């Protein structure tokens, strides 16, 4: 599907749907890349500021960035910018726990949102980026352009659209959502403002999931004074790992004689971890090297092997790759030591409301008999349901129905090309519709960590800038 060429007398319009780090990053880098011939850059984001999104629009003091500040930046080639921004403003003066004994900074998560917003502010003031503070309700292709409707009654036309929406909410396993929906302390989506307000200090809590979101929830409950018992259950009982006591060097090379199956890649990682250990290097250095080479490793795997990796190995990857902040790790360690937190491998076989309680049937992974447990609250932290992204927004479903979008075959988001162009059900790519951020993970592999998200935003902005230049060049 080809875009209608822009008229030379017109300024092309680029619409970015979603103003979190992915969308704000595309807008920021696109504005910088097109100074000589600036397009109209519209960012649709209902929040008051660009750059916060779901992850960094939180006032919860327990929510911290899980990457050292020195490794976080909106600039892929200036990794120290966020830390320099903090130091210039003494921005953690009221947060003595932010600085760790080894000198690394793990500030509260909201601070990174403030940093990104500060970079966008001058572009907004100059009019080079326009913030449409509204939620998109419809996107249609009309006469070679995109027509975008929003919930404020606005209608805008654009030549290029970049979809940079946030993660889809988690999906409760099995029939839990319908069976427990009526209970006042069933929390199906922790991203909703005030979601944890219903949890009382002494409640017995079942947390379904054991990754970063679960760790955040448990830390948030502790911050609020919750002292009741917590059971965190996940299929494999894998808890998110912490950072190494000191930074570790990258170790291993997984591109030479690259692995072409999930099994062979796993074997090579295990071998490298043993070799690293013999040299006094922790597994962190190996996993970081896999992440650094992740794009090329992912491209080398056939789709069937990508699916196998997602189905069988993703949980192991996630708990080692996405590490919790030291402050959060300390909270979890203390809760385990005090006997208040139980990490359980298994599944929730059934659950039902029994008066003011929730009676749950848990099936431990290595025990034949199920456990009947009574809880005061159940919290779902299973992570984004990427495979259900089309069901989360009416306009996404409509784009798919009209042949513009399709799910990625790995189940990690939306299908797109190596240029981040959306692929419809026919297999044809649309050069005027791009995917930015974690929803492009199925094509690009590692797109959940902040460094990779900002790199991809820069990449998408560069692609759009090239399209704009090509459209102005005479045939």
Short mmCIF file of N, CA, C and O in Angstrom, two decimals, residues 208-257:
data_model
loop_
_atom_site.label_atom_id
_atom_site.label_comp_id
_atom_site.label_asym_id
_atom_site.label_seq_id
_atom_site.Cartn_x
_atom_site.Cartn_y
_atom_site.Cartn_z
N UNK A 208 -0.93 -13.00 41.73
CA UNK A 208 -0.79 -13.93 40.61
C UNK A 208 0.23 -13.35 39.64
O UNK A 208 -0.02 -12.36 38.95
N UNK A 209 1.40 -13.96 39.59
CA UNK A 209 2.51 -13.45 38.82
C UNK A 209 3.69 -13.21 39.74
O UNK A 209 3.53 -13.06 40.96
N UNK A 210 4.90 -13.17 39.18
CA UNK A 210 6.08 -13.07 40.04
C UNK A 210 7.18 -12.22 39.41
O UNK A 210 8.34 -12.34 39.80
N UNK A 211 6.81 -11.37 38.43
CA UNK A 211 7.82 -10.57 37.75
C UNK A 211 7.95 -9.18 38.35
O UNK A 211 7.71 -8.95 39.53
N UNK A 212 8.32 -8.22 37.48
CA UNK A 212 8.55 -6.86 37.94
C UNK A 212 7.31 -6.23 38.54
O UNK A 212 7.38 -5.51 39.54
N UNK A 213 6.16 -6.48 37.92
CA UNK A 213 4.92 -5.88 38.43
C UNK A 213 4.60 -6.42 39.82
O UNK A 213 4.19 -5.68 40.71
N UNK A 214 4.78 -7.73 40.00
CA UNK A 214 4.55 -8.32 41.32
C UNK A 214 5.48 -7.70 42.36
O UNK A 214 5.07 -7.39 43.48
N UNK A 215 6.75 -7.52 41.99
CA UNK A 215 7.71 -6.93 42.92
C UNK A 215 7.28 -5.50 43.28
O UNK A 215 7.35 -5.10 44.45
N UNK A 216 6.84 -4.75 42.29
CA UNK A 216 6.36 -3.39 42.55
C UNK A 216 5.17 -3.39 43.49
O UNK A 216 5.08 -2.56 44.41
N UNK A 217 4.24 -4.31 43.26
CA UNK A 217 3.04 -4.39 44.09
C UNK A 217 3.41 -4.70 45.54
O UNK A 217 2.91 -4.06 46.48
N UNK A 218 4.27 -5.68 45.74
CA UNK A 218 4.65 -6.07 47.10
C UNK A 218 5.39 -4.92 47.79
O UNK A 218 5.17 -4.64 48.98
N UNK A 219 6.26 -4.23 47.05
CA UNK A 219 6.97 -3.08 47.63
C UNK A 219 5.99 -1.95 47.95
O UNK A 219 6.13 -1.27 48.98
N UNK A 220 5.01 -1.73 47.08
CA UNK A 220 4.02 -0.68 47.31
C UNK A 220 3.18 -0.98 48.54
O UNK A 220 2.89 -0.09 49.34
N UNK A 221 2.79 -2.24 48.69
CA UNK A 221 2.00 -2.62 49.86
C UNK A 221 2.81 -2.39 51.15
O UNK A 221 2.29 -1.89 52.15
N UNK A 222 4.09 -2.74 51.11
CA UNK A 222 4.94 -2.54 52.28
C UNK A 222 5.07 -1.05 52.60
O UNK A 222 5.05 -0.64 53.77
N UNK A 223 5.20 -0.23 51.57
CA UNK A 223 5.30 1.22 51.75
C UNK A 223 4.06 1.77 52.43
O UNK A 223 4.12 2.73 53.21
N UNK A 224 2.91 1.15 52.16
CA UNK A 224 1.64 1.59 52.74
C UNK A 224 1.39 1.02 54.14
O UNK A 224 0.37 1.29 54.73
N UNK A 225 2.31 0.19 54.61
CA UNK A 225 2.16 -0.38 55.94
C UNK A 225 1.48 -1.73 55.98
O UNK A 225 1.13 -2.23 57.06
N UNK A 226 1.32 -2.37 54.84
CA UNK A 226 0.71 -3.70 54.82
C UNK A 226 1.64 -4.71 55.48
O UNK A 226 2.83 -4.77 55.16
N UNK A 227 1.11 -5.49 56.41
CA UNK A 227 1.94 -6.48 57.09
C UNK A 227 1.31 -7.87 57.09
O UNK A 227 1.74 -8.77 57.82
N UNK A 228 0.28 -8.04 56.27
CA UNK A 228 -0.35 -9.35 56.17
C UNK A 228 0.46 -10.30 55.31
O UNK A 228 1.37 -9.88 54.59
N UNK A 229 0.15 -11.61 55.35
CA UNK A 229 0.86 -12.59 54.54
C UNK A 229 0.54 -12.44 53.06
O UNK A 229 -0.59 -12.12 52.68
N UNK A 230 1.56 -12.67 52.24
CA UNK A 230 1.42 -12.57 50.78
C UNK A 230 1.93 -13.86 50.16
O UNK A 230 3.03 -14.33 50.49
N UNK A 231 1.14 -14.42 49.26
CA UNK A 231 1.58 -15.55 48.44
C UNK A 231 1.69 -15.07 47.00
O UNK A 231 0.73 -14.54 46.44
N UNK A 232 2.87 -15.21 46.41
CA UNK A 232 3.08 -14.85 45.01
C UNK A 232 3.24 -16.14 44.23
O UNK A 232 4.19 -16.90 44.46
N UNK A 233 2.31 -16.40 43.32
CA UNK A 233 2.32 -17.67 42.58
C UNK A 233 2.53 -17.42 41.10
O UNK A 233 1.95 -16.49 40.52
N UNK A 234 3.39 -18.19 40.50
CA UNK A 234 3.59 -18.18 39.04
C UNK A 234 3.91 -19.59 38.61
O UNK A 234 4.25 -20.44 39.43
N UNK A 235 3.79 -19.84 37.35
CA UNK A 235 3.91 -21.22 36.86
C UNK A 235 5.21 -21.88 37.29
O UNK A 235 5.24 -23.04 37.68
N UNK A 236 6.30 -21.12 37.23
CA UNK A 236 7.61 -21.71 37.56
C UNK A 236 8.16 -21.22 38.90
O UNK A 236 9.22 -21.66 39.32
N UNK A 237 7.46 -20.29 39.52
CA UNK A 237 7.93 -19.79 40.81
C UNK A 237 9.22 -19.02 40.72
O UNK A 237 10.01 -19.00 41.66
N UNK A 238 9.43 -18.37 39.59
CA UNK A 238 10.67 -17.62 39.38
C UNK A 238 10.50 -16.18 39.83
O UNK A 238 9.64 -15.46 39.33
N UNK A 239 11.32 -15.77 40.74
CA UNK A 239 11.27 -14.39 41.23
C UNK A 239 12.28 -13.53 40.46
O UNK A 239 13.38 -14.00 40.13
N UNK A 240 11.93 -12.29 40.18
CA UNK A 240 12.85 -11.39 39.49
C UNK A 240 14.16 -11.26 40.25
O UNK A 240 14.17 -11.12 41.48
N UNK A 241 15.25 -11.31 39.52
CA UNK A 241 16.57 -11.22 40.13
C UNK A 241 16.99 -9.76 40.32
O UNK A 241 16.45 -8.85 39.70
N UNK A 242 18.00 -9.57 41.15
CA UNK A 242 18.52 -8.23 41.38
C UNK A 242 19.78 -7.98 40.58
O UNK A 242 20.22 -8.81 39.77
N UNK A 243 20.37 -6.82 40.79
CA UNK A 243 21.59 -6.43 40.09
C UNK A 243 22.81 -7.04 40.79
O UNK A 243 22.76 -7.39 41.97
N UNK A 244 23.90 -7.14 40.07
CA UNK A 244 25.16 -7.59 40.66
C UNK A 244 25.65 -6.54 41.64
O UNK A 244 25.37 -5.35 41.48
N UNK A 245 26.39 -6.96 42.69
CA UNK A 245 26.90 -5.99 43.68
C UNK A 245 27.75 -4.89 43.04
O UNK A 245 27.73 -3.75 43.47
N UNK A 246 28.49 -5.26 41.99
CA UNK A 246 29.28 -4.28 41.23
C UNK A 246 29.04 -4.57 39.75
O UNK A 246 28.74 -5.71 39.37
N UNK A 247 29.16 -3.57 38.87
CA UNK A 247 28.95 -3.80 37.44
C UNK A 247 29.85 -4.91 36.91
O UNK A 247 31.02 -5.01 37.28
N UNK A 248 29.27 -5.75 36.05
CA UNK A 248 29.99 -6.88 35.49
C UNK A 248 30.32 -6.63 34.01
O UNK A 248 29.51 -6.04 33.29
N UNK A 249 31.48 -7.08 33.55
CA UNK A 249 31.81 -6.92 32.13
C UNK A 249 30.96 -7.86 31.27
O UNK A 249 30.52 -8.91 31.74
N UNK A 250 30.72 -7.45 30.04
CA UNK A 250 30.02 -8.33 29.11
C UNK A 250 30.87 -9.59 28.90
O UNK A 250 32.09 -9.52 28.83
N UNK A 251 30.18 -10.72 28.78
CA UNK A 251 30.92 -11.98 28.63
C UNK A 251 30.22 -12.84 27.60
O UNK A 251 29.01 -13.04 27.63
N UNK A 252 31.03 -13.42 26.69
CA UNK A 252 30.51 -14.35 25.69
C UNK A 252 30.28 -13.69 24.34
O UNK A 252 30.23 -12.47 24.22
N UNK A 253 30.15 -14.53 23.34
CA UNK A 253 29.81 -14.07 21.99
C UNK A 253 28.84 -15.09 21.40
O UNK A 253 29.21 -16.24 21.17
N UNK A 254 27.62 -14.67 21.19
CA UNK A 254 26.58 -15.59 20.74
C UNK A 254 26.24 -15.42 19.27
O UNK A 254 25.33 -16.07 18.75
N UNK A 255 26.99 -14.54 18.58
CA UNK A 255 26.74 -14.31 17.16
C UNK A 255 27.63 -15.19 16.29
O UNK A 255 27.23 -15.60 15.21
N UNK A 256 28.85 -15.47 16.75
CA UNK A 256 29.74 -16.35 15.99
C UNK A 256 29.10 -17.74 15.95
O UNK A 256 28.76 -18.30 16.99
N UNK A 257 28.95 -18.28 14.75
CA UNK A 257 28.27 -19.58 14.60
C UNK A 257 26.92 -19.51 15.34
O UNK A 257 26.62 -20.34 16.21
#
